[in-house]
mmCIF file of C-alpha atoms and ligand atoms in Angstrom:
data_model
loop_
_atom_site.group_PDB
_atom_site.id
_atom_site.type_symbol
_atom_site.label_atom_id
_atom_site.label_comp_id
_atom_site.label_asym_id
_atom_site.label_seq_id
_atom_site.Cartn_x
_atom_site.Cartn_y
_atom_site.Cartn_z
ATOM 1 C CA MET A 197 114.544 89.224 85.803
ATOM 2 C CA THR A 198 111.602 87.889 87.843
ATOM 3 C CA LYS A 199 108.426 88.072 85.741
ATOM 4 C CA LEU A 200 105.313 88.639 87.855
ATOM 5 C CA LEU A 201 101.704 88.468 86.678
ATOM 6 C CA ILE A 202 99.408 90.549 88.898
ATOM 7 C CA THR A 203 95.646 90.039 88.580
ATOM 8 C CA GLY A 204 93.542 93.007 89.691
ATOM 9 C CA GLY A 205 96.592 95.272 89.440
ATOM 10 C CA ALA A 206 94.445 98.292 88.524
ATOM 11 C CA GLY A 207 92.643 98.135 91.878
ATOM 12 C CA PHE A 208 93.604 99.633 95.224
ATOM 13 C CA ILE A 209 95.904 97.016 96.759
ATOM 14 C CA GLY A 210 96.994 95.392 93.506
ATOM 15 C CA SER A 211 98.260 98.717 92.131
ATOM 16 C CA ASN A 212 100.092 99.358 95.391
ATOM 17 C CA PHE A 213 101.882 96.041 94.942
ATOM 18 C CA VAL A 214 102.699 96.840 91.290
ATOM 19 C CA HIS A 215 104.417 100.100 92.328
ATOM 20 C CA TYR A 216 106.172 98.306 95.199
ATOM 21 C CA ALA A 217 107.385 95.396 93.039
ATOM 22 C CA LEU A 218 108.642 97.614 90.211
ATOM 23 C CA ALA A 219 110.805 99.551 92.657
ATOM 24 C CA HIS A 220 112.986 96.399 92.482
ATOM 25 C CA PRO A 221 115.005 96.781 89.245
ATOM 26 C CA ASP A 222 115.135 93.008 88.623
ATOM 27 C CA VAL A 223 111.324 92.617 88.523
ATOM 28 C CA SER A 224 108.979 92.973 85.545
ATOM 29 C CA VAL A 225 105.203 93.079 85.923
ATOM 30 C CA THR A 226 102.227 92.251 83.742
ATOM 31 C CA VAL A 227 98.840 93.378 85.076
ATOM 32 C CA LEU A 228 95.735 91.415 84.043
ATOM 33 C CA ASP A 229 92.641 93.455 84.907
ATOM 34 C CA LYS A 230 89.066 93.657 83.626
ATOM 35 C CA LEU A 231 88.766 97.334 84.575
ATOM 36 C CA THR A 232 85.453 97.013 86.401
ATOM 37 C CA TYR A 233 84.062 100.117 88.134
ATOM 38 C CA ALA A 234 86.852 99.532 90.738
ATOM 39 C CA GLY A 235 89.799 99.396 88.339
ATOM 40 C CA SER A 236 91.618 102.532 87.202
ATOM 41 C CA LEU A 237 94.458 102.914 84.726
ATOM 42 C CA ALA A 238 95.192 106.193 86.506
ATOM 43 C CA SER A 239 96.555 104.054 89.356
ATOM 44 C CA LEU A 240 99.230 102.659 87.022
ATOM 45 C CA THR A 241 100.969 105.813 85.813
ATOM 46 C CA GLY A 242 104.669 106.610 86.219
ATOM 47 C CA LEU A 243 105.807 102.978 85.892
ATOM 48 C CA PRO A 244 108.962 101.936 83.960
ATOM 49 C CA GLU A 245 107.747 101.207 80.388
ATOM 50 C CA ASP A 246 110.380 98.564 79.673
ATOM 51 C CA ARG A 247 109.323 96.438 82.656
ATOM 52 C CA PHE A 248 105.547 96.988 82.745
ATOM 53 C CA ARG A 249 102.719 95.702 80.547
ATOM 54 C CA PHE A 250 98.931 95.999 80.921
ATOM 55 C CA VAL A 251 96.553 93.316 79.622
ATOM 56 C CA HIS A 252 92.836 94.149 79.620
ATOM 57 C CA GLY A 253 91.014 90.907 80.329
ATOM 58 C CA ASP A 254 88.961 88.711 82.627
ATOM 59 C CA ILE A 255 90.411 86.151 85.048
ATOM 60 C CA CYS A 256 87.526 83.869 84.009
ATOM 61 C CA ASP A 257 89.013 83.689 80.468
ATOM 62 C CA SER A 258 90.782 80.344 80.667
ATOM 63 C CA ALA A 259 92.674 80.566 77.343
ATOM 64 C CA LEU A 260 94.036 84.045 78.122
ATOM 65 C CA VAL A 261 95.014 83.116 81.679
ATOM 66 C CA THR A 262 96.787 79.897 80.634
ATOM 67 C CA GLU A 263 98.739 81.735 77.932
ATOM 68 C CA LEU A 264 99.826 84.453 80.400
ATOM 69 C CA PHE A 265 100.820 81.916 83.072
ATOM 70 C CA GLY A 266 103.160 80.282 80.546
ATOM 71 C CA GLU A 267 105.028 83.596 80.141
ATOM 72 C CA HIS A 268 105.621 84.364 83.857
ATOM 73 C CA ASP A 269 107.487 83.052 86.920
ATOM 74 C CA ALA A 270 104.755 83.738 89.484
ATOM 75 C CA VAL A 271 101.222 85.078 89.738
ATOM 76 C CA VAL A 272 99.806 87.162 92.576
ATOM 77 C CA HIS A 273 96.013 87.039 92.513
ATOM 78 C CA TYR A 274 94.382 90.254 93.754
ATOM 79 C CA ALA A 275 91.431 90.493 91.325
ATOM 80 C CA ALA A 276 88.101 90.320 93.113
ATOM 81 C CA GLU A 277 84.790 91.946 93.696
ATOM 82 C CA SER A 278 85.814 93.493 97.003
ATOM 83 C CA HIS A 279 83.020 95.549 98.572
ATOM 84 C CA ASN A 280 80.716 94.024 101.197
ATOM 85 C CA ASP A 281 77.891 96.525 100.622
ATOM 86 C CA ASN A 282 77.805 95.700 96.885
ATOM 87 C CA SER A 283 77.724 91.992 97.688
ATOM 88 C CA LEU A 284 74.523 92.553 99.671
ATOM 89 C CA SER A 285 72.741 94.402 96.843
ATOM 90 C CA GLY A 286 74.094 92.186 94.005
ATOM 91 C CA PRO A 287 76.025 89.017 94.859
ATOM 92 C CA ALA A 288 76.239 87.478 91.342
ATOM 93 C CA PRO A 289 79.552 89.081 90.214
ATOM 94 C CA PHE A 290 81.114 88.025 93.535
ATOM 95 C CA VAL A 291 80.354 84.369 92.820
ATOM 96 C CA GLN A 292 81.582 84.738 89.240
ATOM 97 C CA THR A 293 84.866 86.570 89.838
ATOM 98 C CA ASN A 294 85.835 85.382 93.311
ATOM 99 C CA LEU A 295 84.914 81.711 92.868
ATOM 100 C CA ILE A 296 84.889 80.947 89.119
ATOM 101 C CA GLY A 297 87.775 83.355 88.536
ATOM 102 C CA THR A 298 89.921 81.708 91.200
ATOM 103 C CA PHE A 299 88.988 78.248 89.887
ATOM 104 C CA THR A 300 90.080 79.338 86.387
ATOM 105 C CA LEU A 301 93.443 80.558 87.707
ATOM 106 C CA LEU A 302 94.007 77.383 89.716
ATOM 107 C CA GLU A 303 93.378 75.201 86.685
ATOM 108 C CA ALA A 304 95.924 77.270 84.743
ATOM 109 C CA ALA A 305 98.362 76.956 87.658
ATOM 110 C CA ARG A 306 97.877 73.195 87.594
ATOM 111 C CA ALA A 307 98.506 73.066 83.850
ATOM 112 C CA THR A 308 101.627 75.256 83.901
ATOM 113 C CA GLY A 309 103.171 74.607 87.347
ATOM 114 C CA ILE A 310 103.494 78.359 88.029
ATOM 115 C CA ARG A 311 104.071 79.642 91.588
ATOM 116 C CA TYR A 312 100.739 81.109 92.746
ATOM 117 C CA HIS A 313 100.057 83.492 95.623
ATOM 118 C CA HIS A 314 96.435 83.995 96.652
ATOM 119 C CA ILE A 315 95.357 87.283 98.260
ATOM 120 C CA SER A 316 92.552 86.949 100.782
ATOM 121 C CA THR A 317 90.976 88.639 103.749
ATOM 122 C CA ASP A 318 90.543 88.187 107.490
ATOM 123 C CA GLU A 319 86.768 88.316 106.914
ATOM 124 C CA VAL A 320 86.820 84.591 106.049
ATOM 125 C CA TYR A 321 87.008 83.969 109.815
ATOM 126 C CA GLY A 322 83.748 85.820 110.573
ATOM 127 C CA ASP A 323 83.872 88.244 113.478
ATOM 128 C CA LEU A 324 85.024 88.454 117.114
ATOM 129 C CA GLU A 325 83.144 89.696 120.163
ATOM 130 C CA PHE A 326 84.299 93.128 121.332
ATOM 131 C CA ASP A 327 85.706 91.714 124.582
ATOM 132 C CA ASP A 328 87.228 88.528 123.127
ATOM 133 C CA PRO A 329 90.894 88.374 124.177
ATOM 134 C CA GLU A 330 91.680 86.144 121.173
ATOM 135 C CA ARG A 331 92.638 87.331 117.709
ATOM 136 C CA PHE A 332 92.359 85.448 114.399
ATOM 137 C CA THR A 333 95.170 82.964 113.727
ATOM 138 C CA GLU A 334 95.895 80.653 110.792
ATOM 139 C CA SER A 335 93.942 77.892 112.588
ATOM 140 C CA THR A 336 90.770 79.882 113.344
ATOM 141 C CA PRO A 337 87.781 78.060 111.750
ATOM 142 C CA TYR A 338 86.237 79.678 108.676
ATOM 143 C CA ASN A 339 82.879 81.335 109.440
ATOM 144 C CA PRO A 340 82.171 84.067 106.830
ATOM 145 C CA SER A 341 79.153 86.382 107.153
ATOM 146 C CA SER A 342 78.544 88.155 103.838
ATOM 147 C CA PRO A 343 78.309 87.125 100.173
ATOM 148 C CA TYR A 344 81.702 88.846 99.718
ATOM 149 C CA SER A 345 83.457 87.047 102.551
ATOM 150 C CA SER A 346 81.845 83.696 101.763
ATOM 151 C CA THR A 347 83.099 83.827 98.172
ATOM 152 C CA LYS A 348 86.576 84.768 99.434
ATOM 153 C CA ALA A 349 86.413 81.860 101.908
ATOM 154 C CA GLY A 350 85.337 79.512 99.108
ATOM 155 C CA SER A 351 88.221 80.690 96.935
ATOM 156 C CA ASP A 352 90.717 80.042 99.765
ATOM 157 C CA LEU A 353 89.343 76.519 100.162
ATOM 158 C CA LEU A 354 89.718 75.898 96.428
ATOM 159 C CA VAL A 355 93.395 76.913 96.722
ATOM 160 C CA ARG A 356 93.948 74.539 99.653
ATOM 161 C CA ALA A 357 92.342 71.664 97.724
ATOM 162 C CA TRP A 358 94.374 72.358 94.553
ATOM 163 C CA VAL A 359 97.559 72.324 96.663
ATOM 164 C CA ARG A 360 96.721 69.032 98.309
ATOM 165 C CA SER A 361 95.091 67.198 95.395
ATOM 166 C CA PHE A 362 97.128 68.509 92.469
ATOM 167 C CA GLY A 363 100.372 69.819 93.988
ATOM 168 C CA VAL A 364 99.769 73.431 92.924
ATOM 169 C CA GLN A 365 102.650 75.609 94.239
ATOM 170 C CA ALA A 366 100.455 78.017 96.192
ATOM 171 C CA THR A 367 100.542 80.189 99.287
ATOM 172 C CA ILE A 368 97.644 82.176 100.789
ATOM 173 C CA SER A 369 97.617 85.397 102.800
ATOM 174 C CA ASN A 370 94.669 86.796 104.748
ATOM 175 C CA CYS A 371 95.052 90.478 105.539
ATOM 176 C CA SER A 372 93.113 92.917 107.692
ATOM 177 C CA ASN A 373 91.523 96.204 106.498
ATOM 178 C CA ASN A 374 93.820 98.241 104.247
ATOM 179 C CA TYR A 375 93.983 102.016 103.930
ATOM 180 C CA GLY A 376 96.136 104.364 101.877
ATOM 181 C CA PRO A 377 96.157 106.174 98.516
ATOM 182 C CA ARG A 378 94.149 105.021 95.449
ATOM 183 C CA GLN A 379 91.376 103.273 97.422
ATOM 184 C CA HIS A 380 87.926 103.511 95.788
ATOM 185 C CA VAL A 381 85.691 106.124 97.441
ATOM 186 C CA GLU A 382 83.023 103.509 98.197
ATOM 187 C CA LYS A 383 85.259 102.245 101.057
ATOM 188 C CA PHE A 384 85.004 103.653 104.575
ATOM 189 C CA ILE A 385 88.103 105.850 104.960
ATOM 190 C CA PRO A 386 88.157 107.449 101.469
ATOM 191 C CA ARG A 387 84.388 107.907 101.585
ATOM 192 C CA GLN A 388 84.651 109.960 104.765
ATOM 193 C CA ILE A 389 87.710 111.967 103.642
ATOM 194 C CA THR A 390 86.060 112.893 100.333
ATOM 195 C CA ASN A 391 82.773 113.670 102.100
ATOM 196 C CA VAL A 392 84.571 116.157 104.345
ATOM 197 C CA ILE A 393 86.304 117.689 101.292
ATOM 198 C CA ASP A 394 82.807 118.074 99.759
ATOM 199 C CA GLY A 395 81.371 119.601 102.946
ATOM 200 C CA VAL A 396 79.268 116.498 103.687
ATOM 201 C CA ARG A 397 79.122 114.937 107.167
ATOM 202 C CA PRO A 398 80.703 111.450 107.489
ATOM 203 C CA ARG A 399 78.293 108.511 107.835
ATOM 204 C CA LEU A 400 78.755 105.818 110.461
ATOM 205 C CA TYR A 401 76.777 102.569 110.244
ATOM 206 C CA GLY A 402 74.785 101.611 113.350
ATOM 207 C CA ASP A 403 76.346 102.920 116.544
ATOM 208 C CA GLY A 404 79.788 103.355 114.955
ATOM 209 C CA LEU A 405 81.407 101.011 117.475
ATOM 210 C CA ASN A 406 82.361 98.168 115.109
ATOM 211 C CA VAL A 407 86.099 97.516 115.171
ATOM 212 C CA ARG A 408 88.431 97.105 112.196
ATOM 213 C CA ASP A 409 92.154 96.242 112.341
ATOM 214 C CA TRP A 410 93.838 98.752 110.011
ATOM 215 C CA ILE A 411 97.050 98.248 108.033
ATOM 216 C CA HIS A 412 98.618 100.595 105.476
ATOM 217 C CA ALA A 413 98.556 99.116 101.954
ATOM 218 C CA ASP A 414 102.359 99.610 101.702
ATOM 219 C CA ASP A 415 102.779 97.172 104.585
ATOM 220 C CA HIS A 416 100.436 94.674 102.931
ATOM 221 C CA SER A 417 102.636 94.845 99.817
ATOM 222 C CA SER A 418 105.892 94.279 101.679
ATOM 223 C CA ALA A 419 104.354 91.286 103.466
ATOM 224 C CA VAL A 420 103.186 89.728 100.195
ATOM 225 C CA MET A 421 106.644 90.191 98.655
ATOM 226 C CA ARG A 422 108.206 88.507 101.688
ATOM 227 C CA ILE A 423 105.826 85.526 101.338
ATOM 228 C CA LEU A 424 106.643 85.257 97.618
ATOM 229 C CA GLU A 425 110.354 85.245 98.459
ATOM 230 C CA ALA A 426 110.373 82.915 101.432
ATOM 231 C CA GLY A 427 106.888 81.555 102.219
ATOM 232 C CA ARG A 428 106.448 77.799 102.411
ATOM 233 C CA VAL A 429 104.252 76.353 99.660
ATOM 234 C CA GLY A 430 100.897 75.152 100.994
ATOM 235 C CA GLU A 431 100.976 77.559 103.949
ATOM 236 C CA THR A 432 98.636 80.358 104.964
ATOM 237 C CA TYR A 433 100.015 83.576 106.498
ATOM 238 C CA LEU A 434 97.938 86.209 108.295
ATOM 239 C CA ILE A 435 98.944 89.850 107.686
ATOM 240 C CA GLY A 436 98.142 92.632 110.166
ATOM 241 C CA ALA A 437 99.668 95.558 112.014
ATOM 242 C CA ASP A 438 97.940 95.811 115.424
ATOM 243 C CA GLY A 439 95.661 98.591 114.149
ATOM 244 C CA GLU A 440 92.375 97.930 115.982
ATOM 245 C CA LYS A 441 90.101 100.996 116.051
ATOM 246 C CA THR A 442 86.367 101.594 116.311
ATOM 247 C CA ASN A 443 84.864 103.226 113.232
ATOM 248 C CA ARG A 444 84.030 106.188 115.463
ATOM 249 C CA ASP A 445 87.710 106.564 116.449
ATOM 250 C CA VAL A 446 88.675 106.633 112.779
ATOM 251 C CA VAL A 447 86.074 109.231 111.802
ATOM 252 C CA GLU A 448 86.969 111.441 114.773
ATOM 253 C CA ALA A 449 90.649 111.314 113.758
ATOM 254 C CA ILE A 450 89.773 112.262 110.155
ATOM 255 C CA LEU A 451 87.504 115.126 111.287
ATOM 256 C CA GLN A 452 90.113 116.456 113.690
ATOM 257 C CA MET A 453 92.897 116.310 111.072
ATOM 258 C CA MET A 454 90.657 118.033 108.512
ATOM 259 C CA GLY A 455 89.832 120.894 110.889
ATOM 260 C CA GLN A 456 86.222 119.897 111.715
ATOM 261 C CA PRO A 457 84.480 119.342 115.075
ATOM 262 C CA THR A 458 85.029 115.698 116.045
ATOM 263 C CA ASP A 459 81.285 115.095 116.513
ATOM 264 C CA ALA A 460 80.340 116.352 113.022
ATOM 265 C CA TYR A 461 79.171 112.932 111.767
ATOM 266 C CA ASP A 462 75.806 111.140 111.403
ATOM 267 C CA LEU A 463 74.762 107.638 112.438
ATOM 268 C CA VAL A 464 72.916 105.891 109.587
ATOM 269 C CA THR A 465 71.204 102.542 108.884
ATOM 270 C CA ASP A 466 73.446 99.635 109.851
ATOM 271 C CA ARG A 467 74.853 97.140 107.298
ATOM 272 C CA PRO A 468 72.856 93.851 107.440
ATOM 273 C CA GLY A 469 74.968 91.131 109.087
ATOM 274 C CA HIS A 470 77.625 93.751 109.976
ATOM 275 C CA ASP A 471 80.709 91.982 111.411
ATOM 276 C CA LYS A 472 81.497 93.350 114.871
ATOM 277 C CA ARG A 473 85.235 93.117 115.149
ATOM 278 C CA TYR A 474 88.300 91.829 113.309
ATOM 279 C CA ALA A 475 91.745 91.394 114.883
ATOM 280 C CA ILE A 476 94.794 89.668 113.411
ATOM 281 C CA ASP A 477 97.580 87.748 115.151
ATOM 282 C CA TRP A 478 100.433 88.078 112.624
ATOM 283 C CA SER A 479 103.087 86.319 114.737
ATOM 284 C CA LYS A 480 103.551 83.436 112.243
ATOM 285 C CA LEU A 481 104.589 85.902 109.524
ATOM 286 C CA SER A 482 106.953 87.724 111.841
ATOM 287 C CA ASP A 483 108.422 84.611 113.530
ATOM 288 C CA GLU A 484 108.846 82.540 110.351
ATOM 289 C CA LEU A 485 109.635 85.145 107.722
ATOM 290 C CA GLY A 486 110.954 88.051 109.818
ATOM 291 C CA TRP A 487 108.371 90.558 108.460
ATOM 292 C CA THR A 488 107.249 93.629 110.410
ATOM 293 C CA PRO A 489 105.088 96.584 109.325
ATOM 294 C CA THR A 490 106.818 99.932 108.752
ATOM 295 C CA TYR A 491 103.754 102.189 109.265
ATOM 296 C CA GLN A 492 103.837 102.159 113.083
ATOM 297 C CA SER A 493 101.687 105.284 113.456
ATOM 298 C CA PHE A 494 98.038 105.185 112.317
ATOM 299 C CA PRO A 495 97.667 109.010 112.633
ATOM 300 C CA ASP A 496 100.685 109.523 110.334
ATOM 301 C CA GLY A 497 99.261 107.053 107.813
ATOM 302 C CA ILE A 498 95.839 108.750 107.896
ATOM 303 C CA ALA A 499 97.422 112.203 107.529
ATOM 304 C CA ASP A 500 99.313 110.981 104.414
ATOM 305 C CA THR A 501 96.091 109.482 103.055
ATOM 306 C CA ILE A 502 94.107 112.701 103.602
ATOM 307 C CA ALA A 503 96.871 114.645 101.827
ATOM 308 C CA TRP A 504 96.737 112.214 98.889
ATOM 309 C CA TYR A 505 92.952 112.644 98.437
ATOM 310 C CA ARG A 506 93.283 116.432 98.721
ATOM 311 C CA ASP A 507 96.034 116.420 96.064
ATOM 312 C CA ASN A 508 94.442 113.890 93.698
ATOM 313 C CA GLU A 509 90.832 114.969 93.221
ATOM 314 C CA ALA A 510 91.065 114.176 89.488
ATOM 315 C CA TRP A 511 91.661 110.522 90.416
ATOM 316 C CA TRP A 512 88.609 110.107 92.684
ATOM 317 C CA ARG A 513 86.069 112.680 91.491
ATOM 318 C CA PRO A 514 84.750 110.497 88.609
ATOM 319 C CA GLN A 515 83.816 107.740 91.141
ATOM 320 C CA LYS A 516 82.140 109.873 93.763
ATOM 321 C CA ALA A 517 78.598 110.607 92.488
ATOM 322 C CA GLU A 518 77.889 106.977 91.527
ATOM 323 C CA ALA A 519 79.195 105.640 94.859
ATOM 324 C CA GLU A 520 77.079 108.109 96.833
ATOM 325 C CA ALA A 521 73.984 107.349 94.718
ATOM 326 C CA LYS A 522 74.281 103.652 95.684
ATOM 327 C CA TYR A 523 74.470 104.606 99.370
ATOM 328 C CA ALA A 524 71.566 107.073 99.096
ATOM 329 C CA ALA A 525 69.367 104.303 97.656
ATOM 330 C CA VAL A 526 69.730 102.296 100.903
ATOM 331 C CA GLY A 527 69.661 105.209 103.349
ATOM 332 C CA GLN A 528 73.393 105.212 104.061
HETATM 333 P P1 LIG B 257 89.507 96.703 94.391
HETATM 334 O O1 LIG B 257 88.030 96.506 94.271
HETATM 335 O O2 LIG B 257 90.064 98.060 94.631
HETATM 336 O O3 LIG B 257 90.208 96.159 93.036
HETATM 337 C C1 LIG B 257 89.830 94.969 92.418
HETATM 338 C C2 LIG B 257 90.456 94.939 91.023
HETATM 339 O O4 LIG B 257 90.122 93.683 90.406
HETATM 340 C C3 LIG B 257 89.943 96.037 90.093
HETATM 341 O O5 LIG B 257 91.020 96.628 89.394
HETATM 342 C C4 LIG B 257 89.028 95.290 89.126
HETATM 343 O O6 LIG B 257 88.949 95.900 87.844
HETATM 344 C C5 LIG B 257 89.686 93.929 89.082
HETATM 345 N N1 LIG B 257 88.763 92.852 88.693
HETATM 346 C C6 LIG B 257 87.532 92.597 89.216
HETATM 347 N N2 LIG B 257 86.978 91.533 88.588
HETATM 348 C C7 LIG B 257 87.895 91.091 87.695
HETATM 349 C C8 LIG B 257 87.912 90.017 86.762
HETATM 350 N N3 LIG B 257 86.863 89.177 86.647
HETATM 351 N N4 LIG B 257 89.002 89.840 85.996
HETATM 352 C C9 LIG B 257 90.059 90.695 86.104
HETATM 353 N N5 LIG B 257 90.084 91.741 86.947
HETATM 354 C C10 LIG B 257 89.014 91.931 87.738
HETATM 355 O O7 LIG B 257 89.971 95.675 95.497
HETATM 356 P P2 LIG B 257 91.109 95.815 96.621
HETATM 357 O O8 LIG B 257 90.519 96.477 97.798
HETATM 358 O O9 LIG B 257 92.328 96.334 96.008
HETATM 359 O O10 LIG B 257 91.305 94.270 96.997
HETATM 360 C C11 LIG B 257 92.237 93.468 96.279
HETATM 361 C C12 LIG B 257 92.286 92.090 96.885
HETATM 362 O O11 LIG B 257 92.675 92.182 98.252
HETATM 363 C C13 LIG B 257 90.941 91.349 96.875
HETATM 364 O O12 LIG B 257 91.189 89.991 96.593
HETATM 365 C C14 LIG B 257 90.419 91.531 98.295
HETATM 366 O O13 LIG B 257 89.573 90.469 98.656
HETATM 367 C C15 LIG B 257 91.720 91.514 99.070
HETATM 368 N N6 LIG B 257 91.706 92.208 100.380
HETATM 369 C C16 LIG B 257 91.285 93.509 100.443
HETATM 370 C C17 LIG B 257 91.342 94.173 101.669
HETATM 371 C C18 LIG B 257 90.927 95.624 101.801
HETATM 372 O O14 LIG B 257 90.951 96.164 102.900
HETATM 373 N N7 LIG B 257 90.553 96.311 100.714
HETATM 374 C C19 LIG B 257 91.814 93.510 102.813
HETATM 375 C C20 LIG B 257 92.225 92.177 102.701
HETATM 376 C C21 LIG B 257 92.185 91.545 101.469
HETATM 377 O O1 LIG B 258 80.113 104.821 105.034
HETATM 378 C C1 LIG B 258 80.490 103.876 105.734
HETATM 379 N N1 LIG B 258 80.263 103.915 107.083
HETATM 380 C C2 LIG B 258 80.660 102.918 107.923
HETATM 381 O O2 LIG B 258 80.427 102.995 109.142
HETATM 382 C C3 LIG B 258 81.181 102.734 105.179
HETATM 383 C C4 LIG B 258 81.448 102.653 103.702
HETATM 384 C C5 LIG B 258 81.587 101.742 106.049
HETATM 385 N N2 LIG B 258 81.327 101.813 107.384
HETATM 386 C C6 LIG B 258 81.846 100.769 108.292
HETATM 387 C C7 LIG B 258 81.579 99.343 107.895
HETATM 388 C C8 LIG B 258 82.790 98.632 108.476
HETATM 389 O O3 LIG B 258 82.587 98.378 109.859
HETATM 390 O O4 LIG B 258 83.274 100.929 108.269
HETATM 391 C C9 LIG B 258 83.919 99.660 108.349
HETATM 392 C C10 LIG B 258 84.789 99.453 107.121
HETATM 393 O O5 LIG B 258 83.918 99.328 105.992
HETATM 394 P P1 LIG B 258 84.467 98.966 104.517
HETATM 395 O O6 LIG B 258 85.453 99.991 104.078
HETATM 396 O O7 LIG B 258 83.289 98.703 103.655
HETATM 397 O O8 LIG B 258 85.333 97.650 104.797
HETATM 398 P P2 LIG B 258 84.956 96.174 105.344
HETATM 399 O O9 LIG B 258 83.542 95.837 105.109
HETATM 400 O O10 LIG B 258 85.500 96.079 106.743
HETATM 401 O O11 LIG B 258 85.843 95.287 104.328
HETATM 402 C C11 LIG B 258 87.160 95.733 103.944
HETATM 403 O O12 LIG B 258 88.162 95.026 104.646
HETATM 404 C C12 LIG B 258 88.315 93.667 104.366
HETATM 405 C C13 LIG B 258 87.375 95.564 102.450
HETATM 406 O O13 LIG B 258 86.363 96.270 101.739
HETATM 407 C C14 LIG B 258 87.389 94.109 102.065
HETATM 408 O O14 LIG B 258 87.690 93.974 100.667
HETATM 409 C C15 LIG B 258 88.453 93.413 102.879
HETATM 410 O O15 LIG B 258 88.400 92.029 102.632
#
């Protein structure tokens, strides 16, 4: 039995990985999660009771983290403050969880020798011009824009230093924008789907032409599992699925699939410092570890995601009013 500790396993991508990992009968999972506004126990239902345990706690709690590390074979670190807009209105929890939390985990990894996989984002590389033929690679210089992405960048650099200075058995992955079921309604795609369900017009920041490189969360999970199985310690792997789309393209697809006119959206105040474009070159992961994404069709993935939000209103409804109130306060 491989015993995995998953931090942030009650969040969007962490819970996806928990479901994915537990589909392997020889894996057991412990989730460590603080249950912030973004964590939901409702994302962790239907799991095998004999192989799953939930621990309510903070990754900044050194004693708890060190004890848990001693009981597991590997840790996958998803826990984070994850939303750029929140990091602009209140950066303090981003510094605490993303930097101090990662530091706390790395010290526990150093003390116990556990295998550690660090989940990060392509936003650490800053942004690309719209017409730049290049995509991000593992050697692109770090150049983060927001409090969120700068704390993620700082946490990646801590991991690299703990590998080199202390021999921590770590790998890092930097993934592009995820979509799929169980994503908090503050994020772009679920916000627009649930707005349309509520009869509210989608909101695009600025001119709506910023580009994101979308990957289904299931593909992110399979890539992380592959890195855990076969990744080389000390290495960074970029994860993506060739999913570049303008935000306008995405909203038009959602409107069309939900039976609305494709121009039934509003342009609203832009995000300060809004990154223009992200694009991932994931050839190292495919060449070295033989990984490829399975969700080849973005429209199919979006259709599945719309169906999930239609069928699971009880999951997202409690989040919706508070998320929209935060946006209303800044004219978005
Ligand atoms: P999320 O906000 O949905 O979930 C974060 C989870 O972490 C929540 O369950 C929350 O309760 C928990 N958490 C927060 N602070 C904690 C603390 N101090 N101690 C313990 N638990 C805590 O985030 P997500 O979108 O699932 O992102 C997960 C990870 O993936 C993050 O590290 C993020 O940077 C990274 N990532 C996200 C994306 C994306 O598109 N969402 C893309 C690339 C990388
Ligand atoms: O209502 C909106 N309208 C809009 O135009 C919202 C919420 C967003 N946007 C735009 C901003 C971005 O260009 O849509 C794009 C996606 O926005 P977010 O969902 O906030 O994602 P982003 O800022 O790109 O960051 C996401 O991907 C990288 C995750 O939230 C991060 O955790 C991850 O690291």
